[in-house]
C-alpha atoms as a printed R data frame, in Angstrom:
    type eleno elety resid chain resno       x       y       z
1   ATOM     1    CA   UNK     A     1  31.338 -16.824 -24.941
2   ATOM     2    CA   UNK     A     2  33.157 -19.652 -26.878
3   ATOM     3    CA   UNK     A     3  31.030 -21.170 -29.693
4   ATOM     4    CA   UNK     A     4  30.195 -24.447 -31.118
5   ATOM     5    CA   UNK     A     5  28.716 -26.195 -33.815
6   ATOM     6    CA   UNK     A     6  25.362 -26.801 -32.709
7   ATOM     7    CA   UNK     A     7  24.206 -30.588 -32.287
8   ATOM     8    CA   UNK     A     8  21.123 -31.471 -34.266
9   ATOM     9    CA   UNK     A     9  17.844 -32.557 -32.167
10  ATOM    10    CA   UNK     A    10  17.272 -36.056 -30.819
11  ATOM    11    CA   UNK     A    11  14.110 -36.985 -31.105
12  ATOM    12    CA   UNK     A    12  14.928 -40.003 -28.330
13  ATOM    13    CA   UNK     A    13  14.984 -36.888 -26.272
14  ATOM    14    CA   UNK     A    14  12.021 -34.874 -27.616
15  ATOM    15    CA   UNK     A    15  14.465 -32.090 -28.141
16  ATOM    16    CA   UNK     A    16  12.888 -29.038 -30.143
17  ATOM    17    CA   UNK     A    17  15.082 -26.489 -29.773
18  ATOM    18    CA   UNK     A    18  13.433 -22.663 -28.925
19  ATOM    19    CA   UNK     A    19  15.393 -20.259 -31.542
20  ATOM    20    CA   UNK     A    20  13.220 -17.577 -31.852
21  ATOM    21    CA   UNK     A    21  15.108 -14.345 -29.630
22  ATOM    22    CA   UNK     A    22  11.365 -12.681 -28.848
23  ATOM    23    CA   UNK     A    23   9.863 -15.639 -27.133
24  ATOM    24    CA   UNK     A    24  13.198 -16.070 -25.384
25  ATOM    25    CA   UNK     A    25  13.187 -12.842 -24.065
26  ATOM    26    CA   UNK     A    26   9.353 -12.970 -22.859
27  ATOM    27    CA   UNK     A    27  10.348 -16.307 -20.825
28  ATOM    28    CA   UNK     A    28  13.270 -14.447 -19.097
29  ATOM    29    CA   UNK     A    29  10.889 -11.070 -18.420
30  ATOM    30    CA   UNK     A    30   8.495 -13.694 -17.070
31  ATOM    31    CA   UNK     A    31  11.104 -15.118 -15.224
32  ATOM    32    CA   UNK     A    32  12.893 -11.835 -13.960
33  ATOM    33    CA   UNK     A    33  15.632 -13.214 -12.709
34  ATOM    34    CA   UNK     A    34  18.294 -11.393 -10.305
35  ATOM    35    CA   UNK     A    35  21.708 -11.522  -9.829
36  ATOM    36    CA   UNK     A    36  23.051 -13.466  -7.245
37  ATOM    37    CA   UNK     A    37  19.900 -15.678  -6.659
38  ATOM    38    CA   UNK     A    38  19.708 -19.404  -7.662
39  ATOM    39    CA   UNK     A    39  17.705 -20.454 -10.427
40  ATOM    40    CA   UNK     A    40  17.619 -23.960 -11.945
41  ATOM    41    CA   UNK     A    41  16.742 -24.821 -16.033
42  ATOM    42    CA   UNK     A    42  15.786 -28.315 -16.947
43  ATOM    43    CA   UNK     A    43  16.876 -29.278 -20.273
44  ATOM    44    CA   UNK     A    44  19.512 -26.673 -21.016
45  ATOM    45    CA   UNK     A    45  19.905 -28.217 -24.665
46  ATOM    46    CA   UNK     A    46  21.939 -25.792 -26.699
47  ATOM    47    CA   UNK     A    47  21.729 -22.400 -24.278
48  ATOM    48    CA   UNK     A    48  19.482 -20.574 -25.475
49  ATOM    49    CA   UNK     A    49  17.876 -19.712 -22.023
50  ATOM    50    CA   UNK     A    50  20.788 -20.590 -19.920
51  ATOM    51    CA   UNK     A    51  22.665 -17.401 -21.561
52  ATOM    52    CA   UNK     A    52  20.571 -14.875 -20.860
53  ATOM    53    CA   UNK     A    53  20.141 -16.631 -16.952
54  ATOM    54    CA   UNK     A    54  24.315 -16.285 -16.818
55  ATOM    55    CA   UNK     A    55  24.321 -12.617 -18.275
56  ATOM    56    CA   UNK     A    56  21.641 -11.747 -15.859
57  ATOM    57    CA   UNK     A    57  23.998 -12.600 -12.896
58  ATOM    58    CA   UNK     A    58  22.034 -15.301 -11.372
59  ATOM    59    CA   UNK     A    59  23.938 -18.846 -10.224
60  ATOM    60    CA   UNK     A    60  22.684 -20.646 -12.878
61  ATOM    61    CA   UNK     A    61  22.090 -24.572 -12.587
62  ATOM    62    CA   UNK     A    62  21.686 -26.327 -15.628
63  ATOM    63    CA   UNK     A    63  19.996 -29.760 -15.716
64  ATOM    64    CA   UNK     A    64  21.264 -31.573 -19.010
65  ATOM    65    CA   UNK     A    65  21.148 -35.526 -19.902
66  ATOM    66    CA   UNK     A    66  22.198 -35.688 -23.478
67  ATOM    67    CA   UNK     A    67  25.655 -35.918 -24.056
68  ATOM    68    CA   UNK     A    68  26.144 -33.701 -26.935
69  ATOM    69    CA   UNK     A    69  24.628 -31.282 -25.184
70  ATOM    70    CA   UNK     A    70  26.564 -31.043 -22.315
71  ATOM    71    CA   UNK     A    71  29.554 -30.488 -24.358
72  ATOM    72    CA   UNK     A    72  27.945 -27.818 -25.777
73  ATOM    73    CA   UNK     A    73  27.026 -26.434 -22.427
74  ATOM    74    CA   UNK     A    74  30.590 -26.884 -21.096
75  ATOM    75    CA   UNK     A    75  32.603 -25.126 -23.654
76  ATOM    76    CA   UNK     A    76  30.031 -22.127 -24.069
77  ATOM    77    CA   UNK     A    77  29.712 -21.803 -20.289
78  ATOM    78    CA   UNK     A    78  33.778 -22.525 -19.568
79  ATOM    79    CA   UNK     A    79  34.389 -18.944 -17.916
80  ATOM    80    CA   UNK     A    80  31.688 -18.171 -15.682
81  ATOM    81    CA   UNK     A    81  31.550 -18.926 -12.028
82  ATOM    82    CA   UNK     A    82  27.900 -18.529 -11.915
83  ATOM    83    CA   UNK     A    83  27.477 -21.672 -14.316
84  ATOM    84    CA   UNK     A    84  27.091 -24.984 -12.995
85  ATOM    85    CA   UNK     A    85  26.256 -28.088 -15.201
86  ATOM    86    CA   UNK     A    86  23.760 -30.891 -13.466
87  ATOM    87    CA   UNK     A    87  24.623 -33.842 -15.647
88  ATOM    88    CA   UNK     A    88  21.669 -35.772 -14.831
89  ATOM    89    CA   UNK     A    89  18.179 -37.314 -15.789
90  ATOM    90    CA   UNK     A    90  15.945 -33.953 -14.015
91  ATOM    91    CA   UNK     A    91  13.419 -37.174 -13.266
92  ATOM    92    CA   UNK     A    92  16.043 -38.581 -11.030
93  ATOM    93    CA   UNK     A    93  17.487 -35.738  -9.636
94  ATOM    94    CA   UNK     A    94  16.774 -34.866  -5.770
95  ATOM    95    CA   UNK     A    95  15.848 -31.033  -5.732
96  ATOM    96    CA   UNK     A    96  16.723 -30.824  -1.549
97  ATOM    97    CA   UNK     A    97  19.721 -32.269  -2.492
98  ATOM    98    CA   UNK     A    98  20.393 -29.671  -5.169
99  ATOM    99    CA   UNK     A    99  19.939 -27.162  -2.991
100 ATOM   100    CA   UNK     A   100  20.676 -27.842   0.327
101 ATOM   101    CA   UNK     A   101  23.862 -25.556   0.831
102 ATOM   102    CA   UNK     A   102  21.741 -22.575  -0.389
103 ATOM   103    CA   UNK     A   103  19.435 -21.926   2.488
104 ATOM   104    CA   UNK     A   104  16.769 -20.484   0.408
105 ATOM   105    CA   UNK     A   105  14.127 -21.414  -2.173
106 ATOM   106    CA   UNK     A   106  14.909 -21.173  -5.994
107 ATOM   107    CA   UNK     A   107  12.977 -20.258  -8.861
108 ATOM   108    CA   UNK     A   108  13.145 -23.209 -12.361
109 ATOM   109    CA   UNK     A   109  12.702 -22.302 -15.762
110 ATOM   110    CA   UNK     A   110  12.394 -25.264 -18.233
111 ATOM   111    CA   UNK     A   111  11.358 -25.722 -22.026
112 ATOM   112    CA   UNK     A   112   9.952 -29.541 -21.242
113 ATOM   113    CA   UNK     A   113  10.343 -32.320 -24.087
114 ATOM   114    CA   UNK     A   114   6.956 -33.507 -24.305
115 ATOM   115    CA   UNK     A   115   7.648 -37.271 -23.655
116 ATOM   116    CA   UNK     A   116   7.998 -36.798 -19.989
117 ATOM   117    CA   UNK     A   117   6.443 -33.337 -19.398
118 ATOM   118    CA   UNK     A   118   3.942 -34.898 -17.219
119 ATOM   119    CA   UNK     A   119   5.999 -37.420 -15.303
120 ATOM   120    CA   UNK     A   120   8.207 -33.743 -14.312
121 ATOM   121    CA   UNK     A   121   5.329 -31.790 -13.599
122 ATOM   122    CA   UNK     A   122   4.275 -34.743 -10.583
123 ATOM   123    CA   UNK     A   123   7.895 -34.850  -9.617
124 ATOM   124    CA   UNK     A   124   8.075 -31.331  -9.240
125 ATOM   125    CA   UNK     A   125   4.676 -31.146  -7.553
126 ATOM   126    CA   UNK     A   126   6.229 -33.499  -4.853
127 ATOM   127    CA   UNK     A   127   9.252 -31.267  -4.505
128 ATOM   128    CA   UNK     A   128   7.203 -28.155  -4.657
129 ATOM   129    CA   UNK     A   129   8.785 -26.682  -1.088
130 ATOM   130    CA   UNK     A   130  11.978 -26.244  -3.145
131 ATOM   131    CA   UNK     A   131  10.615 -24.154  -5.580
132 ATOM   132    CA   UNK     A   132   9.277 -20.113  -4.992
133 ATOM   133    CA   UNK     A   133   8.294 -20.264  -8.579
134 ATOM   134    CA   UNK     A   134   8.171 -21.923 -11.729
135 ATOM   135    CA   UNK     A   135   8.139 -20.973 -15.122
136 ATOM   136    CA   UNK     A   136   7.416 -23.728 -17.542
137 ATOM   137    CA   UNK     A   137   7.071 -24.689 -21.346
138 ATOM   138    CA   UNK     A   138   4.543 -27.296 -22.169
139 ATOM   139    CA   UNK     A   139   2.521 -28.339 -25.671
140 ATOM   140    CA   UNK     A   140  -0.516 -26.168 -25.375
141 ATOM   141    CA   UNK     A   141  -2.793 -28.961 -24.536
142 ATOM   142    CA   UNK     A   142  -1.113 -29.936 -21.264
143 ATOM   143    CA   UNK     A   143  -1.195 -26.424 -20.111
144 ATOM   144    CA   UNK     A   144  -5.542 -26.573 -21.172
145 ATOM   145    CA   UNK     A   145  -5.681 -29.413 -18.766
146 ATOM   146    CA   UNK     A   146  -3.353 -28.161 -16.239
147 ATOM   147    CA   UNK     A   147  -5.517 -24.789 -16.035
148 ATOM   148    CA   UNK     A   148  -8.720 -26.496 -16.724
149 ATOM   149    CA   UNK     A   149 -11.392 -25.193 -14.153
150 ATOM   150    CA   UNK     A   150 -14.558 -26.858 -12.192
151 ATOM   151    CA   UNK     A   151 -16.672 -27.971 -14.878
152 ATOM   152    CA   UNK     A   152 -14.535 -27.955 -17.820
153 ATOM   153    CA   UNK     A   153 -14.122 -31.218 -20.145
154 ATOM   154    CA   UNK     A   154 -10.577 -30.895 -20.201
155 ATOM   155    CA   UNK     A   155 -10.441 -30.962 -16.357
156 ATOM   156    CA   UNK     A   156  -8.603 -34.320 -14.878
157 ATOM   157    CA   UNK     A   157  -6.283 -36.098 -12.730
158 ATOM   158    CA   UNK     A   158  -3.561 -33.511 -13.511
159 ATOM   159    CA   UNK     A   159  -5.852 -30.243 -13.020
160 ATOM   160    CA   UNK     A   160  -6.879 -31.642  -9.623
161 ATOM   161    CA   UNK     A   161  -3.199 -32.523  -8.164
162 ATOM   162    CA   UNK     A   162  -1.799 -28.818  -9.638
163 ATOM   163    CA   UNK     A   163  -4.342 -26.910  -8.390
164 ATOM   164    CA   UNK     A   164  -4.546 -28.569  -4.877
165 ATOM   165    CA   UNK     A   165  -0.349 -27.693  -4.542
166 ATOM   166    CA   UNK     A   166   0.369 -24.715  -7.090
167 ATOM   167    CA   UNK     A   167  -1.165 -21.266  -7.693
168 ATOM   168    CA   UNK     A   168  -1.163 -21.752 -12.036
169 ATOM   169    CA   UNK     A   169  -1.295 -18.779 -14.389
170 ATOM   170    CA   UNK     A   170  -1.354 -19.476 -18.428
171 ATOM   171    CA   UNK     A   171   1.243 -16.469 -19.819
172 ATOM   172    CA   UNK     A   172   1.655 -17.139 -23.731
173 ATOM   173    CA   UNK     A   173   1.517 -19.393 -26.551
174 ATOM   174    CA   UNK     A   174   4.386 -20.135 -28.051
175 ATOM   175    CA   UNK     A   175   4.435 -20.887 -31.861
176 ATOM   176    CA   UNK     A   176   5.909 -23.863 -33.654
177 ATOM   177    CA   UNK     A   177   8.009 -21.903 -36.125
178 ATOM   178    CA   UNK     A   178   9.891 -20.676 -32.737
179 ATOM   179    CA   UNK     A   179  11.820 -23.869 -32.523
180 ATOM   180    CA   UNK     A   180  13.959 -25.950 -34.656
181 ATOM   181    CA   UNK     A   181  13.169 -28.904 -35.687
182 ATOM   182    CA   UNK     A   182   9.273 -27.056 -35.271
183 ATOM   183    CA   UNK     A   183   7.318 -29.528 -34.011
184 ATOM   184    CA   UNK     A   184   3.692 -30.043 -35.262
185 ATOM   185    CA   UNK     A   185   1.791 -28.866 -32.660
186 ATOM   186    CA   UNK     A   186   1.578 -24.854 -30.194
187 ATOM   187    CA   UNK     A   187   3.547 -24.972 -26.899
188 ATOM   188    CA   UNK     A   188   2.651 -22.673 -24.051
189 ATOM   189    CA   UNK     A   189   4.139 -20.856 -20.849
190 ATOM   190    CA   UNK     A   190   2.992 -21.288 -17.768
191 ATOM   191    CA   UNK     A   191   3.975 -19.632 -14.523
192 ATOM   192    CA   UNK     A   192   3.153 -22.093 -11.459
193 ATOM   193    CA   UNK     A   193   3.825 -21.143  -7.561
194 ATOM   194    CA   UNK     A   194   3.700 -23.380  -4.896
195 ATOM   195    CA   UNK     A   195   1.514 -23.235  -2.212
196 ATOM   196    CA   UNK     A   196   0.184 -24.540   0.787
197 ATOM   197    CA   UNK     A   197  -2.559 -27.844   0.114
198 ATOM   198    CA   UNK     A   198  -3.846 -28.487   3.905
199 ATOM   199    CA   UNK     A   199  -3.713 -31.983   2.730
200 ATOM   200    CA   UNK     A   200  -2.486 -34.690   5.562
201 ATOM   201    CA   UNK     A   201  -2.630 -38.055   3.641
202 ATOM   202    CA   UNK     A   202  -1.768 -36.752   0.065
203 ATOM   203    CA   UNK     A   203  -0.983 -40.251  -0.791
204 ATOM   204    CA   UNK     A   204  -4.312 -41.207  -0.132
205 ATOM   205    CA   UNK     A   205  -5.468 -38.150  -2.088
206 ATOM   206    CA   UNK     A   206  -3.636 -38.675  -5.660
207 ATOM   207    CA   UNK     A   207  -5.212 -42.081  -5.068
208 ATOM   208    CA   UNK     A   208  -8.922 -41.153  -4.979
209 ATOM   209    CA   UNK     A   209  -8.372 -38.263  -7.833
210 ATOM   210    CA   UNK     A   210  -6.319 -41.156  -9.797
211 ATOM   211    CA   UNK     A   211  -9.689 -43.362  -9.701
212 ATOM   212    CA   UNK     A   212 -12.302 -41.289 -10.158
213 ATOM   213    CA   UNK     A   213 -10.883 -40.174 -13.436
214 ATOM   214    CA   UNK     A   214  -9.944 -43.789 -14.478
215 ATOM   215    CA   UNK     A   215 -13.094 -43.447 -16.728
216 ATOM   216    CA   UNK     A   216 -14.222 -39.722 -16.879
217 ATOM   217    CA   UNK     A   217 -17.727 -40.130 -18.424
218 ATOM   218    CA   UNK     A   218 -18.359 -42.542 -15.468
219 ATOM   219    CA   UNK     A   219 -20.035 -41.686 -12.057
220 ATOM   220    CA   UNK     A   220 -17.380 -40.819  -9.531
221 ATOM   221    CA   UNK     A   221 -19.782 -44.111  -7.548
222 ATOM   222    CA   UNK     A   222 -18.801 -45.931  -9.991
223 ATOM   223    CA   UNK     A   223 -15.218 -45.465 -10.611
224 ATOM   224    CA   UNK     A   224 -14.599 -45.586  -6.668
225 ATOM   225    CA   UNK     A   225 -16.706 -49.087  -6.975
226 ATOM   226    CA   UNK     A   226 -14.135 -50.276  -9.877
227 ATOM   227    CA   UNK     A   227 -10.890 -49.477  -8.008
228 ATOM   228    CA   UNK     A   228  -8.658 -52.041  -6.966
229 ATOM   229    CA   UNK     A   229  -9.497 -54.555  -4.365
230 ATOM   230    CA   UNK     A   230  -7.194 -53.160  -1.820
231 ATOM   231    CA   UNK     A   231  -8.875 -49.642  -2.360
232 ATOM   232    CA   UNK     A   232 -12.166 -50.323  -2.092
233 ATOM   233    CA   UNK     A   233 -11.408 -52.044   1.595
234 ATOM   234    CA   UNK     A   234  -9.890 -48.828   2.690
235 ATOM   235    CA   UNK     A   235 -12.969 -47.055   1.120
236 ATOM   236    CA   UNK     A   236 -15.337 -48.690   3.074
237 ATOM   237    CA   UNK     A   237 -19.484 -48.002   2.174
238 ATOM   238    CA   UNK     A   238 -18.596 -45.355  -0.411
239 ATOM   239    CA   UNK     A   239 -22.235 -44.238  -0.776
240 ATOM   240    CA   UNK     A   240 -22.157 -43.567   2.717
241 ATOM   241    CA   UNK     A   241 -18.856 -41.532   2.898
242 ATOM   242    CA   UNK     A   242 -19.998 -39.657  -0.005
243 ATOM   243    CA   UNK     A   243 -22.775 -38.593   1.653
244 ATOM   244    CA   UNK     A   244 -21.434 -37.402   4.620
245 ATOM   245    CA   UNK     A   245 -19.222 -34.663   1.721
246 ATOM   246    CA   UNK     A   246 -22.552 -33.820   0.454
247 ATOM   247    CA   UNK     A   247 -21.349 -34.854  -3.008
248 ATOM   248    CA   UNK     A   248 -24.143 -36.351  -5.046
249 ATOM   249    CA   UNK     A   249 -22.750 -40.068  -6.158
250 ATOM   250    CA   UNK     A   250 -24.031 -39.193  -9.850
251 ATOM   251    CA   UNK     A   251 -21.574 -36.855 -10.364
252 ATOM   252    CA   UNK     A   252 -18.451 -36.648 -12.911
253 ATOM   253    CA   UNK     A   253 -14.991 -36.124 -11.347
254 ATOM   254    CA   UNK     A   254 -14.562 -33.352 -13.350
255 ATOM   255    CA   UNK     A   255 -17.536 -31.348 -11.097
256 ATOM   256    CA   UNK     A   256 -15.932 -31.221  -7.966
257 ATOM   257    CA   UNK     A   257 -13.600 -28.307  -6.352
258 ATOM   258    CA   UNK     A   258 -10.762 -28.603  -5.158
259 ATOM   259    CA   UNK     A   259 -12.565 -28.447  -1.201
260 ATOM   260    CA   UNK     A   260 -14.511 -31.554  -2.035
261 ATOM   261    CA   UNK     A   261 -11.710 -33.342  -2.934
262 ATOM   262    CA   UNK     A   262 -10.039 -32.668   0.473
263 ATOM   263    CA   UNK     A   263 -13.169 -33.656   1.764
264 ATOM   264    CA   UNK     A   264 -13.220 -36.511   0.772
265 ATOM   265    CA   UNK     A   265  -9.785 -37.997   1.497
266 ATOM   266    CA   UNK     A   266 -10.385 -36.626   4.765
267 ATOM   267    CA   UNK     A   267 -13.275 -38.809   4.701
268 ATOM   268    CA   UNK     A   268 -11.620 -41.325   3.462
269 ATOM   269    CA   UNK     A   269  -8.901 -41.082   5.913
270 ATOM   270    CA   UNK     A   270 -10.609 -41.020   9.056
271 ATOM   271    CA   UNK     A   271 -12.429 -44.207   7.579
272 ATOM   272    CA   UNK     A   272  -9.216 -45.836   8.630
């Protein structure tokens, strides 16, 4: 492969290159990726990833915004047909468009700047049927509060819409000496696959889950009596709806499974 001096890290970008070859390697075992299928990386940066996805045989599609970057990616990737650069903002890019001509589901691997790790995790989420798994890098705490069960103080809006659309499994930690510049906090791998949510209105449901954890030491009564105007019309008598779930009106958002929150929009959406 042709080489390049490597382009430093922007923080703009939240780039933190992953350097170490061990942790590398455990994201591609994770990964197990096989030749001829179609797997897409977000945030490509340097390569790191993406050459072990190209030696592997896979068709390889890289999803890189910074400009540097993609030089980089274009001059070490130059000879391989199974290499194809997505120069794009992976927040704006259309997965079913990505992969329409394929005719089957891909897996994604991505080390996630932590600006927007979030805001890709819900675009994903929506794009899920694309996906028959994901492997993804996150700072540890996101992954706590992506994994966080019933009960747990961690447990919010983002624990509620993964677990009602993905299957999630924690893997590894991943130290802060394995990247360069080494940011100051742990990172961690987590494998998510999609699955399916038996939701009908899931607009309606990220609303609800959105409110009642507006102010998570608050009743879920009274965060649903605090929404917006235009919510609480379509809620109706909440005490009454929340009866008819048999969930107690005293109770934290973070107490309730994943069936009483379908529940509850379906509740809420025959209110309607």
């Amino acid at each position: 492969m042709k080489k390049k001096r490597n382009p430093f890290a922007k923080k703009s970008f939240g780039q933190n290159f992953l350097i170490d070859q061990n942790y590398i390697n455990k994201i591609i075992c994770a990964l197990d990726p096989q030749k001829s299928e179609t797997i897409i990386e977000i945030g490509a940066g340097r390569g790191a990833l993406t050459e072990k996805l190209v030696e592997s045989g896979a068709n390889v599609l890289a999803i890189e915004l910074e400009r540097n970057m993609i030089s980089v990616l274009r001059e070490k990737f130059a000879d391989f047909e199974n290499f194809q650069l997505i120069e794009q903002d992976a927040l704006q890019t259309d997965f079913h468009e990505l992969i329409k001509t394929r005719g089957e589901k891909v897996k994604l691997v991505a080390n996630l700047p932590y600006n927007i790790s979030t805001a890709i995790l819900q675009k994903l989420i929506e794009q899920r049927d694309c996906f028959s798994e994901m492997i993804l890098m996150f700072q540890r705490e996101v992954v706590s509060r992506i994994t966080a069960q019933v009960g747990n103080s961690e447990r919010g809006f983002l624990s509620v819409l993964t677990e009602a659309y993905l299957e999630s499994e924690k893997l590894f930690d991943v130290s802060p000496n394995a990247f360069r510049p080494a940011p100051k906090v742990w990172s961690a791998i987590v494998r998510l696959l999609p699955k399916e949510s038996g939701i009908e209105n899931e607009d309606l449901f990220r609303e609800i889950i959105s409110v009642c954890f507006v102010q998570k030491r608050k009743t879920i009564l009274n965060n649903l009596k605090n929404a917006p105007a235009d919510l609480r019309e379509k809620f109706g008598d909440i005490t009454k709806l929340l009866a008819s779930c048999q969930i107690e009106p005293q109770r934290r958002a973070e107490t309730l499974t994943i069936d009483e929150w379908k529940n509850l929009t379906n509740a809420f959406s025959s209110n309607n």
